[in-house]
PDB file of C-alpha atoms in Angstrom:
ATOM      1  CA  UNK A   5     -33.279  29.480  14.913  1.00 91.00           C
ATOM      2  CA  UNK A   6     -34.580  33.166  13.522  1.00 94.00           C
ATOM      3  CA  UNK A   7     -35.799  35.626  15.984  1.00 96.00           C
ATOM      4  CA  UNK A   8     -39.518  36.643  16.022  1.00 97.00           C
ATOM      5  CA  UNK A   9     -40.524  40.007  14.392  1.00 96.00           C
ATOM      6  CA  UNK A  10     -42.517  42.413  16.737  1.00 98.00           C
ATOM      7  CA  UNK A  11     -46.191  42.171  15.797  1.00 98.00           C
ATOM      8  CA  UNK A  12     -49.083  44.967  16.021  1.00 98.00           C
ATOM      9  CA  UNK A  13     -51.494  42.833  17.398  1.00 98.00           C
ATOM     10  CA  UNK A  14     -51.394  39.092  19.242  1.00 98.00           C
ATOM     11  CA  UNK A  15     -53.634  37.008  20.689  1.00 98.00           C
ATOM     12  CA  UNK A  16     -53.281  34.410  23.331  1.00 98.00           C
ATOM     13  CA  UNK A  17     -55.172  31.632  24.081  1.00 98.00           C
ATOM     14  CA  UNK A  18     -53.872  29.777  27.168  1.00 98.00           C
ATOM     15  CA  UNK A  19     -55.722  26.308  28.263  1.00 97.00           C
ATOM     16  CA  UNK A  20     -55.507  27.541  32.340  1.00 97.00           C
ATOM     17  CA  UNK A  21     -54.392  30.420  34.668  1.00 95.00           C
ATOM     18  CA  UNK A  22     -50.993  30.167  34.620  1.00 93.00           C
ATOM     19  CA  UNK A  23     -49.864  28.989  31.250  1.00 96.00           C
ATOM     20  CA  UNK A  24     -49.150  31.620  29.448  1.00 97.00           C
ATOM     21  CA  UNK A  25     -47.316  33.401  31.738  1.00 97.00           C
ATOM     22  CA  UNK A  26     -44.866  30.527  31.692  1.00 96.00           C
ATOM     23  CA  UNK A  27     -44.735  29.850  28.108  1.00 97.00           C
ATOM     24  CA  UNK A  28     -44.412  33.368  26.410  1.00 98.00           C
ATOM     25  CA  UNK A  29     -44.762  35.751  28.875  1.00 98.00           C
ATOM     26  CA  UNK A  30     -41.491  37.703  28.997  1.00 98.00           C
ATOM     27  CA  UNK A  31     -41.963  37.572  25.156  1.00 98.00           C
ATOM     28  CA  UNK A  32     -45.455  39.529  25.209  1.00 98.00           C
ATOM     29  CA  UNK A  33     -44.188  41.364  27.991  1.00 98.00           C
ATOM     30  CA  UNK A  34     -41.531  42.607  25.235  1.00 98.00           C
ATOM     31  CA  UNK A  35     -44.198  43.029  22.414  1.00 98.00           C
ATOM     32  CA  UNK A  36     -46.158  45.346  24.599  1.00 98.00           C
ATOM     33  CA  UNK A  37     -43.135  47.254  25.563  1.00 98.00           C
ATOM     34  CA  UNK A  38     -42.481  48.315  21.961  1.00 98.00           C
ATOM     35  CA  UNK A  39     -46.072  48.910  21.360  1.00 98.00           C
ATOM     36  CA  UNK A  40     -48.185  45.859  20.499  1.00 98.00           C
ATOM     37  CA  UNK A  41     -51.565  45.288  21.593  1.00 98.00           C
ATOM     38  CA  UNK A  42     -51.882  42.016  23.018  1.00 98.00           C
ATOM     39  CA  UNK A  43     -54.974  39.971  24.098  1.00 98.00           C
ATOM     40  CA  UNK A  44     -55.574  36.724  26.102  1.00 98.00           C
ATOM     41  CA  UNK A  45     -58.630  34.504  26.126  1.00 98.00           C
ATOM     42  CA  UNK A  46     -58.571  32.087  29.124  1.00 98.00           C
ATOM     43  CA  UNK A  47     -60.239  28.654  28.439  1.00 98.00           C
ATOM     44  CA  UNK A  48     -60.935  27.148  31.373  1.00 97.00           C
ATOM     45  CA  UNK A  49     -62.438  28.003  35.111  1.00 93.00           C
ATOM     46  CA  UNK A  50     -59.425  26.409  37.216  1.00 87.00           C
ATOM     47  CA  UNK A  51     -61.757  24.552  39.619  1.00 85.00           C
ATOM     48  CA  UNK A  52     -59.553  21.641  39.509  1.00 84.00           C
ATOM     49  CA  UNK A  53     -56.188  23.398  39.781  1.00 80.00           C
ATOM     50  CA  UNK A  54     -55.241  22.418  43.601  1.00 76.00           C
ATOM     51  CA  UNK A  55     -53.768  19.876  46.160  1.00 73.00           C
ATOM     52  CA  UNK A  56     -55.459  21.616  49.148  1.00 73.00           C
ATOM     53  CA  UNK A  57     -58.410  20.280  50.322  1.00 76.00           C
ATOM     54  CA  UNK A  58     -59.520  22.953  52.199  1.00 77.00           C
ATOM     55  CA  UNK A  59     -60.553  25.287  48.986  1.00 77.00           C
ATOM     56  CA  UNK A  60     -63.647  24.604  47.693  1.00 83.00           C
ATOM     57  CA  UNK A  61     -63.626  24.707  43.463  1.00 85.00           C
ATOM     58  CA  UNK A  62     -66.285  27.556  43.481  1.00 83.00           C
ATOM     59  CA  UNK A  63     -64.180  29.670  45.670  1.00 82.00           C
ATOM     60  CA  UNK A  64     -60.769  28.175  43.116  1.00 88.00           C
ATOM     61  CA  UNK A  65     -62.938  29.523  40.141  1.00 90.00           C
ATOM     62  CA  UNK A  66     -63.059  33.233  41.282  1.00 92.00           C
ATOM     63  CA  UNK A  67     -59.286  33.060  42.596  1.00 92.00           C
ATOM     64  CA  UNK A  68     -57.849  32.358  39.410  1.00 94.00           C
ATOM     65  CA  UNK A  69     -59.764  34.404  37.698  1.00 95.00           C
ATOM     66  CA  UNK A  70     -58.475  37.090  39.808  1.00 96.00           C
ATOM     67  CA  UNK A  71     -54.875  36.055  39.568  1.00 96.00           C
ATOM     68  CA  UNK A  72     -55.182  35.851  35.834  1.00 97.00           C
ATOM     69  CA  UNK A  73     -56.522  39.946  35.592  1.00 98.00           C
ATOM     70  CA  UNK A  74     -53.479  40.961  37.772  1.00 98.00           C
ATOM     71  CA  UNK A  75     -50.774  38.694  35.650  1.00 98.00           C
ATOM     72  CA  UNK A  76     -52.460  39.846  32.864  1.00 98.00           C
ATOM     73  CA  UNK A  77     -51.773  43.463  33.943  1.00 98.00           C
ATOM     74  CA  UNK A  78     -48.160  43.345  35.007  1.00 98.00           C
ATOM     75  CA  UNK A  79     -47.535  42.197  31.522  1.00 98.00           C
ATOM     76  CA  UNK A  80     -49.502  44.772  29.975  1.00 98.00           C
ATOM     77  CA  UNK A  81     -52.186  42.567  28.045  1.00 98.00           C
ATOM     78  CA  UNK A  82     -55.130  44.922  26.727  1.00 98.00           C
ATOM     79  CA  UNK A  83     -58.053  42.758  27.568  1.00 98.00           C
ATOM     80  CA  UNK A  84     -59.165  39.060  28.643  1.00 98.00           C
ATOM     81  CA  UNK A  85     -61.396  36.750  28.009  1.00 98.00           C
ATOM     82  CA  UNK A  86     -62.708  33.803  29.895  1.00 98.00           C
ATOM     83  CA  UNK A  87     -64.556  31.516  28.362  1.00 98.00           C
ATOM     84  CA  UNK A  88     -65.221  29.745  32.270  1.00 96.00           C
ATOM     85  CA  UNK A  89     -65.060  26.152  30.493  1.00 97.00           C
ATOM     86  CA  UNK A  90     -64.715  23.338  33.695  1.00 94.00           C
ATOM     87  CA  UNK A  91     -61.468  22.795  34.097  1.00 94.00           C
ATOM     88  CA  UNK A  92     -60.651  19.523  32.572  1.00 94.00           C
ATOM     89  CA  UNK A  93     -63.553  19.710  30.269  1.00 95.00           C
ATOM     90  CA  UNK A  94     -61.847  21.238  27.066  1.00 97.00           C
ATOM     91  CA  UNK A  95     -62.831  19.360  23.604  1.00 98.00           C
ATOM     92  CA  UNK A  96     -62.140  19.266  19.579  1.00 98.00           C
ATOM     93  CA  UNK A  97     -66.074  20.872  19.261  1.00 98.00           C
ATOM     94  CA  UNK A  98     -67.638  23.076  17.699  1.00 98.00           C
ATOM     95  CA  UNK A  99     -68.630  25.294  20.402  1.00 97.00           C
ATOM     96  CA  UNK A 100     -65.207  25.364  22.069  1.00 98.00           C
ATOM     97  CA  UNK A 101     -63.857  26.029  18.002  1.00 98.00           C
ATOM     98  CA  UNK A 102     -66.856  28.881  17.699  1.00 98.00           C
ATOM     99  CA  UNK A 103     -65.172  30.709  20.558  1.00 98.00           C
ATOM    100  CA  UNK A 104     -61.324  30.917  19.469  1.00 98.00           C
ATOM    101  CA  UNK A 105     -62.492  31.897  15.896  1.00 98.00           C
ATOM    102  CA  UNK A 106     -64.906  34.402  17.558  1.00 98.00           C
ATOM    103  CA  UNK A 107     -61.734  36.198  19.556  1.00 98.00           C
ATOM    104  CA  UNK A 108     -60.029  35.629  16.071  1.00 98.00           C
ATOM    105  CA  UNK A 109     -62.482  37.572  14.417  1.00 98.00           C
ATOM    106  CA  UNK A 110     -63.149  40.345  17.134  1.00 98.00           C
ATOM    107  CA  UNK A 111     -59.040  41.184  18.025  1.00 98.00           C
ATOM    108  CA  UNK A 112     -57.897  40.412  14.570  1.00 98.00           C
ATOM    109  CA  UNK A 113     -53.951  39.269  15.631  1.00 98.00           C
ATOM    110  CA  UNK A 114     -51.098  39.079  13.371  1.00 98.00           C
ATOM    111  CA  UNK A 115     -50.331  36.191  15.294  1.00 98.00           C
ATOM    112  CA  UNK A 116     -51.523  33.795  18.236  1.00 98.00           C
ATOM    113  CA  UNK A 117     -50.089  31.884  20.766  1.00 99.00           C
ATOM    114  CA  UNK A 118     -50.668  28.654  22.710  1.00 98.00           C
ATOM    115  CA  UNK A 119     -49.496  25.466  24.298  1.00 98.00           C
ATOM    116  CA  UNK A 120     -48.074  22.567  21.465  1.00 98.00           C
ATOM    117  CA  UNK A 121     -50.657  19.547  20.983  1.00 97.00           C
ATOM    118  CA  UNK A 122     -48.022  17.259  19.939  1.00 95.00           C
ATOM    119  CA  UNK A 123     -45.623  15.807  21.677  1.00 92.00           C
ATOM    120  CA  UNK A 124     -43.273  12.887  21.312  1.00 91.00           C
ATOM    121  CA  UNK A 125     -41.305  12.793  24.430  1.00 91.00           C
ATOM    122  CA  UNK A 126     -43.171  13.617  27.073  1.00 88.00           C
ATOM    123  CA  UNK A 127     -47.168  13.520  28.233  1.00 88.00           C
ATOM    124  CA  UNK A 128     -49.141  16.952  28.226  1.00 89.00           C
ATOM    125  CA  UNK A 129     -52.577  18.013  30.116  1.00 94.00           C
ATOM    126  CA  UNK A 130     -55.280  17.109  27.899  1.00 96.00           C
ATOM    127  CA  UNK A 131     -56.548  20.988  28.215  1.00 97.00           C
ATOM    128  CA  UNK A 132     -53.218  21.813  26.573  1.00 97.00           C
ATOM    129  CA  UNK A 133     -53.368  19.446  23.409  1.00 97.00           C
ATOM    130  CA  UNK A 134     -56.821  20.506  23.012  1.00 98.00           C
ATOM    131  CA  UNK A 135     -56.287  24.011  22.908  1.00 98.00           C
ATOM    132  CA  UNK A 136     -53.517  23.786  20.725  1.00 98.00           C
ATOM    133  CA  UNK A 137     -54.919  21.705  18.055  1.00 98.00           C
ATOM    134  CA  UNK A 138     -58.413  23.698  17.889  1.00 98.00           C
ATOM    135  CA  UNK A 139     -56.282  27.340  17.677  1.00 98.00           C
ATOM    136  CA  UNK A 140     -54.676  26.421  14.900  1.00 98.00           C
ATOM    137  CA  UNK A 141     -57.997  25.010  13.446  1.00 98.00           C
ATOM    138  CA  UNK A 142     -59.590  28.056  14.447  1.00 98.00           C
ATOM    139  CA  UNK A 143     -57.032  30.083  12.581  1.00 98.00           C
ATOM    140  CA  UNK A 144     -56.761  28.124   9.610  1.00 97.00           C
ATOM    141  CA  UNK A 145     -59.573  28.129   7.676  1.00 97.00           C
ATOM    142  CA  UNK A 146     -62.231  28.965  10.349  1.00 98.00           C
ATOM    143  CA  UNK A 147     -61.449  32.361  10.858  1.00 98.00           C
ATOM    144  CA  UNK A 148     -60.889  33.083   7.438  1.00 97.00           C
ATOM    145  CA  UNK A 149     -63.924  31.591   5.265  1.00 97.00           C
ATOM    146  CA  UNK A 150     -67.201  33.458   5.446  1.00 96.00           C
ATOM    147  CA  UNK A 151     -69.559  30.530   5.485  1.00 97.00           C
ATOM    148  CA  UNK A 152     -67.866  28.941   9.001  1.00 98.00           C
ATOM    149  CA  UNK A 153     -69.706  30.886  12.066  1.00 98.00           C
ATOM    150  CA  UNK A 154     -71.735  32.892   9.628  1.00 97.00           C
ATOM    151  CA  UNK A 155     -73.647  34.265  13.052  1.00 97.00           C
ATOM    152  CA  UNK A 156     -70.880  36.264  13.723  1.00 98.00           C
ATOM    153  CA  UNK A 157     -69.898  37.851  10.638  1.00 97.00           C
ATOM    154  CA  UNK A 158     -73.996  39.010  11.035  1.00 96.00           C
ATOM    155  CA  UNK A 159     -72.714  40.355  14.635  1.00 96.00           C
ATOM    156  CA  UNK A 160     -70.067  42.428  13.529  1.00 97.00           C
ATOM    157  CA  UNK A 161     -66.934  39.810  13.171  1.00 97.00           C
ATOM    158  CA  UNK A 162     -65.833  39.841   9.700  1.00 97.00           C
ATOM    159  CA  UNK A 163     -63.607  37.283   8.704  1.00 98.00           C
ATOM    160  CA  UNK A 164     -59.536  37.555   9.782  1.00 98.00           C
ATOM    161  CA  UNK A 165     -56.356  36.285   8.516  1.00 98.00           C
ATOM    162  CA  UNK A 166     -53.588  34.840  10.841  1.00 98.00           C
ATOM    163  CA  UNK A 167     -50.066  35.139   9.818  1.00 98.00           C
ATOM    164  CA  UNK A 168     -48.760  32.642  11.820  1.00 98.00           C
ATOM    165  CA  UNK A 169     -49.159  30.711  15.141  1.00 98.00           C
ATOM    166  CA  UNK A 170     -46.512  30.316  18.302  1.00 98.00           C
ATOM    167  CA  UNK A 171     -46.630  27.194  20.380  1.00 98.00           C
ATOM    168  CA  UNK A 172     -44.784  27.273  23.326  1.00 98.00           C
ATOM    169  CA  UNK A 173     -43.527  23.733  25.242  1.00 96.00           C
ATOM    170  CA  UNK A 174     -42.244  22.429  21.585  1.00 97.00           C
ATOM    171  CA  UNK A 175     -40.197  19.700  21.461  1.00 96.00           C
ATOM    172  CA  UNK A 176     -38.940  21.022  17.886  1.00 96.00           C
ATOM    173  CA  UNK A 177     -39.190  25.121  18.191  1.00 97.00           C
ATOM    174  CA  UNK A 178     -38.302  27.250  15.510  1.00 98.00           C
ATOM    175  CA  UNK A 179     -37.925  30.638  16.208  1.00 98.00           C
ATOM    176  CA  UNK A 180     -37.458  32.497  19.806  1.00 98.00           C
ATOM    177  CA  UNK A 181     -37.410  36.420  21.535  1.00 98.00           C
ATOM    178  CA  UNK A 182     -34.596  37.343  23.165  1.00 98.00           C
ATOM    179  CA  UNK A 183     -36.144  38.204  26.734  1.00 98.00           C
ATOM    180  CA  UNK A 184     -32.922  39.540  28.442  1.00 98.00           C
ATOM    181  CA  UNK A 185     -35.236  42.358  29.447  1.00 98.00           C
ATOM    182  CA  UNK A 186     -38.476  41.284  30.260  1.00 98.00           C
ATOM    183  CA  UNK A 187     -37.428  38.126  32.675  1.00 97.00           C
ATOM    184  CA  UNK A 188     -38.029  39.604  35.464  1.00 96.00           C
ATOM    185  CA  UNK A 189     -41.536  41.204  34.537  1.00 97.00           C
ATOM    186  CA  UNK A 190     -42.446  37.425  33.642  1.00 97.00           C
ATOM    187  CA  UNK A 191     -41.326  36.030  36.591  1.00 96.00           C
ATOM    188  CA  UNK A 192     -43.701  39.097  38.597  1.00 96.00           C
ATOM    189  CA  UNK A 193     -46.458  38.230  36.628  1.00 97.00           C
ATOM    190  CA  UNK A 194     -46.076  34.377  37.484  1.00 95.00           C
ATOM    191  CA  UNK A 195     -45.960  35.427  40.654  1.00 94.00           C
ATOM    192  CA  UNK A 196     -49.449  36.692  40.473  1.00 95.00           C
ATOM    193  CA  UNK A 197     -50.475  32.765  40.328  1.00 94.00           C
ATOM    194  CA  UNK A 198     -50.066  32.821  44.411  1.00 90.00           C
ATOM    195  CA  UNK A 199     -52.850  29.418  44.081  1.00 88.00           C
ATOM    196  CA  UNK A 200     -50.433  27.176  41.756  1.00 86.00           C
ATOM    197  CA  UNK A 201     -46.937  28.122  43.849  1.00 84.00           C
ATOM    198  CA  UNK A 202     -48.360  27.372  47.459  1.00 77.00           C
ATOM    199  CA  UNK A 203     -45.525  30.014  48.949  1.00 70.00           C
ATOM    200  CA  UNK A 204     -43.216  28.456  46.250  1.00 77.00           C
ATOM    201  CA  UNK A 205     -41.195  31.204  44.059  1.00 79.00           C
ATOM    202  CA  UNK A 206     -41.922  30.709  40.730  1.00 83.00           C
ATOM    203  CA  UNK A 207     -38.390  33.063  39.968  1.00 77.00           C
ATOM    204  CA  UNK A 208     -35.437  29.534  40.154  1.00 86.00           C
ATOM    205  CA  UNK A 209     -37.332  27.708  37.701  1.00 90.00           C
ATOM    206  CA  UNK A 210     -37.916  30.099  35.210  1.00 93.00           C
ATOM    207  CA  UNK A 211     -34.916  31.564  35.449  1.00 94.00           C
ATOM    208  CA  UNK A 212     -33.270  28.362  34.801  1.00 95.00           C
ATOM    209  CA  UNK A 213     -35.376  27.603  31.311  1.00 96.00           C
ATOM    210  CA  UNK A 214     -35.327  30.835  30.074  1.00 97.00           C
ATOM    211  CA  UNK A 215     -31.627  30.968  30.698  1.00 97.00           C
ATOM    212  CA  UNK A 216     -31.094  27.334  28.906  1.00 97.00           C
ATOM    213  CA  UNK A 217     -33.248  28.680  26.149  1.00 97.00           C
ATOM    214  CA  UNK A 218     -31.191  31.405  25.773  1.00 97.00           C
ATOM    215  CA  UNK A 219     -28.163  29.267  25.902  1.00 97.00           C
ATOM    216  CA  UNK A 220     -29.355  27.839  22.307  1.00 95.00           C
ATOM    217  CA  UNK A 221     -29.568  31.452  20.704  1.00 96.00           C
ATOM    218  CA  UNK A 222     -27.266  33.083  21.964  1.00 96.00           C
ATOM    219  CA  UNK A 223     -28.758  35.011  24.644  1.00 97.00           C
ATOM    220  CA  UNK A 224     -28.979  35.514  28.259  1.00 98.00           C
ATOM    221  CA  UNK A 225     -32.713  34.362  28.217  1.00 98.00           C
ATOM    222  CA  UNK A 226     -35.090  33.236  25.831  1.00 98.00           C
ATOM    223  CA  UNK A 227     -38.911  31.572  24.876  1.00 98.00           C
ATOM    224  CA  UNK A 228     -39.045  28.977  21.738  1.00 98.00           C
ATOM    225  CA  UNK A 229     -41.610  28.427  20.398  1.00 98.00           C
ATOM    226  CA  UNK A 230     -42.738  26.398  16.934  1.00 98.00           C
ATOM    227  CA  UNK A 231     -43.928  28.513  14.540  1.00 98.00           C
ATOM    228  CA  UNK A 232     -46.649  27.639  11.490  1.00 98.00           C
ATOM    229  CA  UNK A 233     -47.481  30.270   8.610  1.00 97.00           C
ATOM    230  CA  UNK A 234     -50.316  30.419   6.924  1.00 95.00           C
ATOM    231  CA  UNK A 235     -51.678  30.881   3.728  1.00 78.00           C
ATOM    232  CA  UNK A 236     -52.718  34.518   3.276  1.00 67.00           C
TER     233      UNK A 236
END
């Protein structure tokens, strides 16, 4: 498995608050460390994300949105985006498609990041799949060819090429980042979720994967992720 190069500029698009924190965010916490600008667009609103009957989803909506800024800044991450799609509610359209080639075309990434559509062995949130099949459609050819969205090339958003896209929760990954260093600023910025963990420690578990992801590398901990190149 070959280690990931550090990029100038990433892009993350994560289905929920939450995600991407758990599925690449001591790598990005890395990346930013040695000097790459990262972005994240959030999909969805969150306003089904909870056991507890007491919150209301209105009040769950600005909660998570808050929890996602401050996770976002213990990591480092430049800027987000959310889209405030109902939580649930993503689809293979063209208006959730328009948006991921818009942030595409606006932060320009070397490479993105999201959750793996496909999976054999296990089931995955419907949000997740989604999301991961319409990135990489958004990346390949969407954000490259002039004549898709040509409303925002008139706005300002010329046309980008993607190197390559990471999705983390593979069930065959490819390459990985050594994140020896950065475990513990994923695990703070995890912790930021306070909603999802209900006074649970979010620090055991992650430990424990990144530690048996490092155990497949050769380091002390690790993300996977599969990784597809595209044409430039």
């Amino acid at each position: 498995m070959d280690q990931l190069e550090t990029p100038e500029r990433a892009l993350i698009f994560t289905p929920h608050a939450d995600d991407a924190e758990g599925g690449c965010g001591g790598t990005v916490s890395k990346w930013i460390k040695e000097g790459t600008e990262v972005f994240l667009v959030l999909a969805t609103d969150g306003r089904a994300g909870t056991s507890d009957t007491t919150v209301t989803s209105a009040a769950l909506v600005d909660t998570r949105e808050l929890e996602q800024a401050a996770a976002a800044r213990v990591m480092g991450v430049k800027e987000v985006v959310n889209l405030r799609i109902a939580d649930g509610g993503l689809e293979d359209d063209v208006i959730l498609r328009g948006h991921l080639v818009e942030a595409i075309r606006r932060f320009k990434p070397d490479v993105v990041l999201t959750t793996e559509p496909y999976h054999r062995l296990n089931h995955a949130h419907r949000d997740h799949r989604i999301i991961g099949i319409v990135a990489q459609d958004a990346c390949y050819p969407y954000a490259r060819d002039i004549y898709h969205f040509p409303e925002q090339i008139e706005a300002g958003h010329e046309p980008h090429k993607v190197g390559s896209i990471l999705f983390w929760g593979s069930e065959d990954p490819s390459v990985f980042c050594d994140i020896s260093e950065t475990i513990e600023i994923k695990i703070e910025a995890l912790s930021e979720h306070k909603s999802q963990f209900l006074g649970r420690s979010p620090g055991e578990g992650s430990r424990n994967r990144a530690r048996q992801n490092g155990e497949q590398v050769g380091a002390e901990y690790a993300e996977i992720f599969r990784q597809v190149s595209f044409r430039r």
